[in-house]
Coordinates of C-alpha atoms in Angstrom, one line a residue:
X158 CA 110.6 85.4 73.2
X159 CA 111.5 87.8 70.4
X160 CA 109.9 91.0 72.1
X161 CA 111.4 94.0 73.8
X162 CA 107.9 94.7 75.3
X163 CA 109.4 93.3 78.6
X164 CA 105.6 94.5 80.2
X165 CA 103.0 93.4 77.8
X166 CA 102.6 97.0 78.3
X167 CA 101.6 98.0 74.5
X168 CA 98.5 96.1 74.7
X169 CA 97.7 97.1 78.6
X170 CA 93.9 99.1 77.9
X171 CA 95.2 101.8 80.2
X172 CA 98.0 102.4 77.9
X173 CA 95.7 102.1 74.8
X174 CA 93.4 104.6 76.5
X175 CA 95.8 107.2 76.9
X176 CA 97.2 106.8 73.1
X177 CA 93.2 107.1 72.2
X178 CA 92.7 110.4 73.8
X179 CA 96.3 111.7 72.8
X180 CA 95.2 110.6 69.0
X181 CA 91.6 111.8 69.2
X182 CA 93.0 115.5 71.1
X183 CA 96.2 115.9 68.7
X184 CA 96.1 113.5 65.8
X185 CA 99.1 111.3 64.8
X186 CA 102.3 113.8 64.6
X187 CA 103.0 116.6 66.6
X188 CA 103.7 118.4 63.4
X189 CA 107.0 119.9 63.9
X190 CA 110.1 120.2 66.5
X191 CA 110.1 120.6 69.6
X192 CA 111.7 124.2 69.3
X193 CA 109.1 125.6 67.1
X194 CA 105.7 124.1 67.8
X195 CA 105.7 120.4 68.5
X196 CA 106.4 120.7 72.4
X197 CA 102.4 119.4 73.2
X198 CA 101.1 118.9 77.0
X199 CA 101.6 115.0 76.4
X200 CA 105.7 115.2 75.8
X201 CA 105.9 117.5 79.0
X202 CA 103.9 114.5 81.0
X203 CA 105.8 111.9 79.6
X204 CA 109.2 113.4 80.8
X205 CA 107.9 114.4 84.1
X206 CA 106.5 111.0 84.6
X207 CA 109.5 109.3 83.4
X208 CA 111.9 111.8 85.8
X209 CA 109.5 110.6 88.5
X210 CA 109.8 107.4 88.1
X211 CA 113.6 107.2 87.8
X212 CA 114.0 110.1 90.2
X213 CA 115.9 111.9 88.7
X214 CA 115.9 116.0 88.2
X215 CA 114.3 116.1 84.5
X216 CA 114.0 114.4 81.4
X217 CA 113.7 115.0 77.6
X218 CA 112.1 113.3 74.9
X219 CA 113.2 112.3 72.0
X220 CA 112.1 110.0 68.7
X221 CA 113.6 107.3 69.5
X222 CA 116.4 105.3 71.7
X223 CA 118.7 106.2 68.9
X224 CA 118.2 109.5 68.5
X225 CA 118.5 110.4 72.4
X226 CA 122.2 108.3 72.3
X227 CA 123.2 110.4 69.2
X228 CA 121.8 113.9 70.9
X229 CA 123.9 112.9 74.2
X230 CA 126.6 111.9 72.6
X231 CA 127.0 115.2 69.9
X232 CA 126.1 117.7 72.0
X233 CA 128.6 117.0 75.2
X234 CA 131.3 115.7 73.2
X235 CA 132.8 119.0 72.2
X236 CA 136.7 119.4 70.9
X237 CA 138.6 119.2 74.1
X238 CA 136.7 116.4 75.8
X239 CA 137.3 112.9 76.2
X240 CA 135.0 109.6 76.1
X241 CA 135.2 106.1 77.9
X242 CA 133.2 103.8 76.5
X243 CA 132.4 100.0 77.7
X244 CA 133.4 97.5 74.8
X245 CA 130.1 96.2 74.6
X246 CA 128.0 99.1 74.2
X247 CA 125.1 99.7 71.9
X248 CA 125.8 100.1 68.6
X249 CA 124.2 103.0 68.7
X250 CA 126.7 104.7 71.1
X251 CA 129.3 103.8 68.9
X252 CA 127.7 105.9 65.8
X253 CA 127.2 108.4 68.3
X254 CA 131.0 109.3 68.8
X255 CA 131.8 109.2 64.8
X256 CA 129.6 112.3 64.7
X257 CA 131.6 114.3 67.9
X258 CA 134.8 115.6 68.2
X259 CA 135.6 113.8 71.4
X260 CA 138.9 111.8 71.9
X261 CA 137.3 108.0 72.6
X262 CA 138.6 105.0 74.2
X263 CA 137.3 101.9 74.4
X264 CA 137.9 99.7 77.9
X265 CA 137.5 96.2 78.6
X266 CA 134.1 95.2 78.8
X267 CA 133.4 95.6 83.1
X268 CA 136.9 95.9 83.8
X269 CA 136.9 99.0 85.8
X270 CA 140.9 98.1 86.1
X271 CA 141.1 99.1 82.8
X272 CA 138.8 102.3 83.3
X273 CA 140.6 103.4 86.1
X274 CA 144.3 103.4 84.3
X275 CA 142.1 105.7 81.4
X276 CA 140.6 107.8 83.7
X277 CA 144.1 108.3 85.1
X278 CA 145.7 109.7 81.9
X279 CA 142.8 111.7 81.1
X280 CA 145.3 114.9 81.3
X281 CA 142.8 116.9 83.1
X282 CA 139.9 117.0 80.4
X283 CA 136.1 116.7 80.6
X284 CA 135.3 113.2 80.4
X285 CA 132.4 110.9 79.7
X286 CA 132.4 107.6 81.0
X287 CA 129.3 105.5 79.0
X288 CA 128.0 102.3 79.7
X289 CA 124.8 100.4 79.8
X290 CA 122.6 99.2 83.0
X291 CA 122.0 96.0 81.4
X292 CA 123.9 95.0 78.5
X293 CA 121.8 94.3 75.3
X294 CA 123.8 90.9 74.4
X295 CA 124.9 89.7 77.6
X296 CA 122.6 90.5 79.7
X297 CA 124.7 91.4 82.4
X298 CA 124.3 94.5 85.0
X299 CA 127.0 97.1 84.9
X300 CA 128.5 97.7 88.6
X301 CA 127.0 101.3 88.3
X302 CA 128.0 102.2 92.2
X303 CA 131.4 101.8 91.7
X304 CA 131.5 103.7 88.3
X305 CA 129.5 106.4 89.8
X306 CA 132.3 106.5 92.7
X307 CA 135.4 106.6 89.6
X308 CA 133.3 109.3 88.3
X309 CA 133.3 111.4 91.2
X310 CA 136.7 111.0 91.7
X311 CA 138.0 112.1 88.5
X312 CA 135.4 114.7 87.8
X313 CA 133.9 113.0 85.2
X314 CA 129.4 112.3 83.8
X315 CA 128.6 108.7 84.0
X316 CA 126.4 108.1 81.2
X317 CA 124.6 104.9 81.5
X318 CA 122.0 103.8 78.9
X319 CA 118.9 102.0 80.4
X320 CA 117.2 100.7 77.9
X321 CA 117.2 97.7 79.0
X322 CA 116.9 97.6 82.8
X323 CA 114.2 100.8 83.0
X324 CA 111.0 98.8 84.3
X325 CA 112.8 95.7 85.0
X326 CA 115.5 96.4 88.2
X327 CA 114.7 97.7 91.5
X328 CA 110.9 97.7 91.1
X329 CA 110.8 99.3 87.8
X330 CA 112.7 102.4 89.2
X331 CA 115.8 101.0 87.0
X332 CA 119.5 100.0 87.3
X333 CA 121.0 103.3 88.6
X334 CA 118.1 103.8 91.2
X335 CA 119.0 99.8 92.3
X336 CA 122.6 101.5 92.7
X337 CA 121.5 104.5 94.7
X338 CA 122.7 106.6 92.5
X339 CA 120.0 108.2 91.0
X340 CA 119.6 111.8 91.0
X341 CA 123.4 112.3 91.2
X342 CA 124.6 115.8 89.8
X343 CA 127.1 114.0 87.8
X344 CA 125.0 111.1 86.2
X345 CA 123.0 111.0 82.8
X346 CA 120.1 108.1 82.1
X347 CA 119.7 107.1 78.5
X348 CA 116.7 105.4 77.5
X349 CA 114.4 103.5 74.6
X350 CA 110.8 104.1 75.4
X351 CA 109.9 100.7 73.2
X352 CA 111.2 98.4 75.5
X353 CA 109.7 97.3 78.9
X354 CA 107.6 100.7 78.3
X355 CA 105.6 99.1 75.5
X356 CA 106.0 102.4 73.2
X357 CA 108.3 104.3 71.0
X358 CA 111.0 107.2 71.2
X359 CA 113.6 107.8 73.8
X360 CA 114.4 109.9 77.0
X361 CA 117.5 111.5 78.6
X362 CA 117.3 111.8 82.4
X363 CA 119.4 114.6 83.8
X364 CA 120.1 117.5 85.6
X365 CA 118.1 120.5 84.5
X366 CA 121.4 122.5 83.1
X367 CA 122.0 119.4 80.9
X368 CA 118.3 119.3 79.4
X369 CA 118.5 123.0 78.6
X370 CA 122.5 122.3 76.9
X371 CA 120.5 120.0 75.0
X372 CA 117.8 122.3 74.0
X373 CA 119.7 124.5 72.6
X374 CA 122.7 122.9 71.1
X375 CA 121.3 119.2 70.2
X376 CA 120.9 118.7 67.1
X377 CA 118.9 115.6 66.7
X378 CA 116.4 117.9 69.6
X379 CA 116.3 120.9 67.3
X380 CA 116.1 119.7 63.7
X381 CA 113.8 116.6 64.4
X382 CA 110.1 116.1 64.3
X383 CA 108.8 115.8 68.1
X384 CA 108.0 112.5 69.2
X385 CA 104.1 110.9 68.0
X386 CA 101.5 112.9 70.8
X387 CA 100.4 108.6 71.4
X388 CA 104.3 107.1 71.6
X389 CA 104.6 110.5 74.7
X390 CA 101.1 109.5 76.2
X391 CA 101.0 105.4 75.8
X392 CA 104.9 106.3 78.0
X393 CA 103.5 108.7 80.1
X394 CA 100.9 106.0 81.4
X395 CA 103.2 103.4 81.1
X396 CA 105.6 104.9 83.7
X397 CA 103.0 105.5 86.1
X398 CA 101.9 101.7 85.9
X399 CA 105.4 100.4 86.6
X400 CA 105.6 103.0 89.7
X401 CA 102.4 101.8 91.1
X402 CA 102.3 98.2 90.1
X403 CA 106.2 97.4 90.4
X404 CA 106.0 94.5 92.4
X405 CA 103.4 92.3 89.7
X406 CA 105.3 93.5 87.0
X407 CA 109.0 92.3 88.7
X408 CA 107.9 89.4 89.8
X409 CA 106.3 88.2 86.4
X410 CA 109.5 89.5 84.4
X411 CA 112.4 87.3 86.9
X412 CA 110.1 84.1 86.8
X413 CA 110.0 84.1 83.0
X414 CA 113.2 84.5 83.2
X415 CA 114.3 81.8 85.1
X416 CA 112.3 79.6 83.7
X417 CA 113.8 80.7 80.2
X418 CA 117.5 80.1 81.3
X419 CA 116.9 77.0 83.5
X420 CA 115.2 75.7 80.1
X421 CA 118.6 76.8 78.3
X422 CA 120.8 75.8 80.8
X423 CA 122.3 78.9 81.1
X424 CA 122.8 81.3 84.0
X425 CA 120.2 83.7 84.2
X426 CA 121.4 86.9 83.1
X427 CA 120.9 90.9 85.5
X428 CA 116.8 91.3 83.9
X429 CA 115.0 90.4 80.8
X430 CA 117.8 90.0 78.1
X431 CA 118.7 86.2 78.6
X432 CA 122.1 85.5 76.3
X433 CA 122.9 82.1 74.8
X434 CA 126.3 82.0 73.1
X435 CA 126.4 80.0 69.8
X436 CA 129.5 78.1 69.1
X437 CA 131.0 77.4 65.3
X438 CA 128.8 74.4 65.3
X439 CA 125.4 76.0 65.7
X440 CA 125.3 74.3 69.3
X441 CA 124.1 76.7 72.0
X442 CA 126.3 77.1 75.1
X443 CA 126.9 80.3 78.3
X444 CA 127.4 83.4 76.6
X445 CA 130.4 85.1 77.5
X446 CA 132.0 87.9 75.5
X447 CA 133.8 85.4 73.3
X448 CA 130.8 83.7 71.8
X449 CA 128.6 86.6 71.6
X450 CA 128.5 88.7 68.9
X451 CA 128.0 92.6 69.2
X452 CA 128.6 95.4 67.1

């Protein structure tokens, strides 16, 4: 109830196993950044398995969620570029644009209304539009087709965090693959490896001239210690469980939910997260944006 280890992956033996050997073959710290000498075998895996499994181009590790949202976020938003951000995104993302130079704009949580009359009076400049797949307090699924359209059409990167629908929506695959989107030239995947992964450290999901921008201009890439050899193997594995064993895992995850929400009474929210608003009182009610808190 109080897990983001969506899986029960960080206790699967196959997942164990390949943390064992990664420990036993490189210890517990890859010992230095990726730039100078902590790129090891098992972070090239892990982002080959994880751009497998959401089919996209490549991927990049990082040691954490956090840090990937903060690399993203730094490195493309440059003096001279713009960012729309969804009201309700990760607090993370919201650090993230203190430390650019980006012009940022909030819009109305899902209102792509609002997002459209932004992206109109963008004044010709390199945009980011950000969201998440799944919302961490709502629960609900951003409409990641139609955003991807927007994008397109104003020349703008869809940035959509997936931390919380990778391994849960469309077989595992995520929420931008369940919007056929995946793989698109204009479209960055953010991720937490310590959620339905059962591990630690994050990934970005991109085109392969984006990973190499982030190489070398990224600061949390450059100046950070390379993710724990075991956090990039126990992924590694992980991924390639979810891609093989996507419909147990799915099926498990949506009847736990609905059991949880139909206990609640609530609505059952896009994949694992399942929100109950709290009113004034203490009493438990829907959640909607009014009485759920986010920061």
């Amino acid at each position: 109830m109080a897990s983001n280890d969506y899986l029960g992956l960080s206790r699967d033996p196959r997942v164990l196993d390949a943390g064992h050997k990664a420990l036993d073959e490189h210890g517990t710290s890859a010992r230095a950044s990726r730039v100078v000498s902590g790129t090891l075998p098992v972070h090239t895996d892990a982002e080959h398995s994880l751009a497998d499994l959401t089919q996209m181009p490549s991927g990049l590790l990082f040691s954490s969620g956090y840090m990937a949202n903060l690399a993203v976020i730094a490195a493309l938003g440059r003096a001279g570029t713009r960012i729309l951000l969804d009201a309700h995104i990760h607090t993370s993302l919201h650090d993230a644009v203190k430390l650019c130079a980006a012009d940022v704009e909030f819009f109305e949580h899902q209102n792509l209304d609002h997002l459209s009359e932004l992206l109109r009076h963008g004044d010709g400049k390199p945009t980011l539009i950000v969201v998440e797949g799944v919302y961490s307090v709502l629960g609900d699924a951003a409409d990641l087709a139609n955003l991807q359209m927007l994008a397109r059409q104003y020349e703008a990167w869809l940035v959509a965090d997936e931390s919380h629908s990778l391994g849960i929506l469309d077989k595992g695959c995520g929420a931008c693959s369940q919007a056929g989107i995946s793989g698109a030239d204009n479209l960055i995947i953010i991720s937490s490896l310590g959620k339905a992964l059962g591990s630690a450290g994050g990934v970005v999901l991109c085109p392969e001239t984006v990973r190499d921008y982030l190489i070398n201009t990224s600061r949390p890439f450059i100046f950070d210690t390379a993710p724990s050899p075991v956090n990039a193997a126990a992924a590694a594995a992980s991924a390639r469980i979810v891609g093989t064993e996507s419909e147990r895992f799915s099926q498990q995850v949506f009847e736990s939910a609905q059991c949880i929400s139909t206990a609640l009474g609530t609505s059952q929210s896009a994949g694992a997260v399942q929100s109950v608003g709290i009113d004034g009182t203490g009493n438990s009610s829907e959640a909607t944006e009014e009485n759920c808190g986010y920061l």
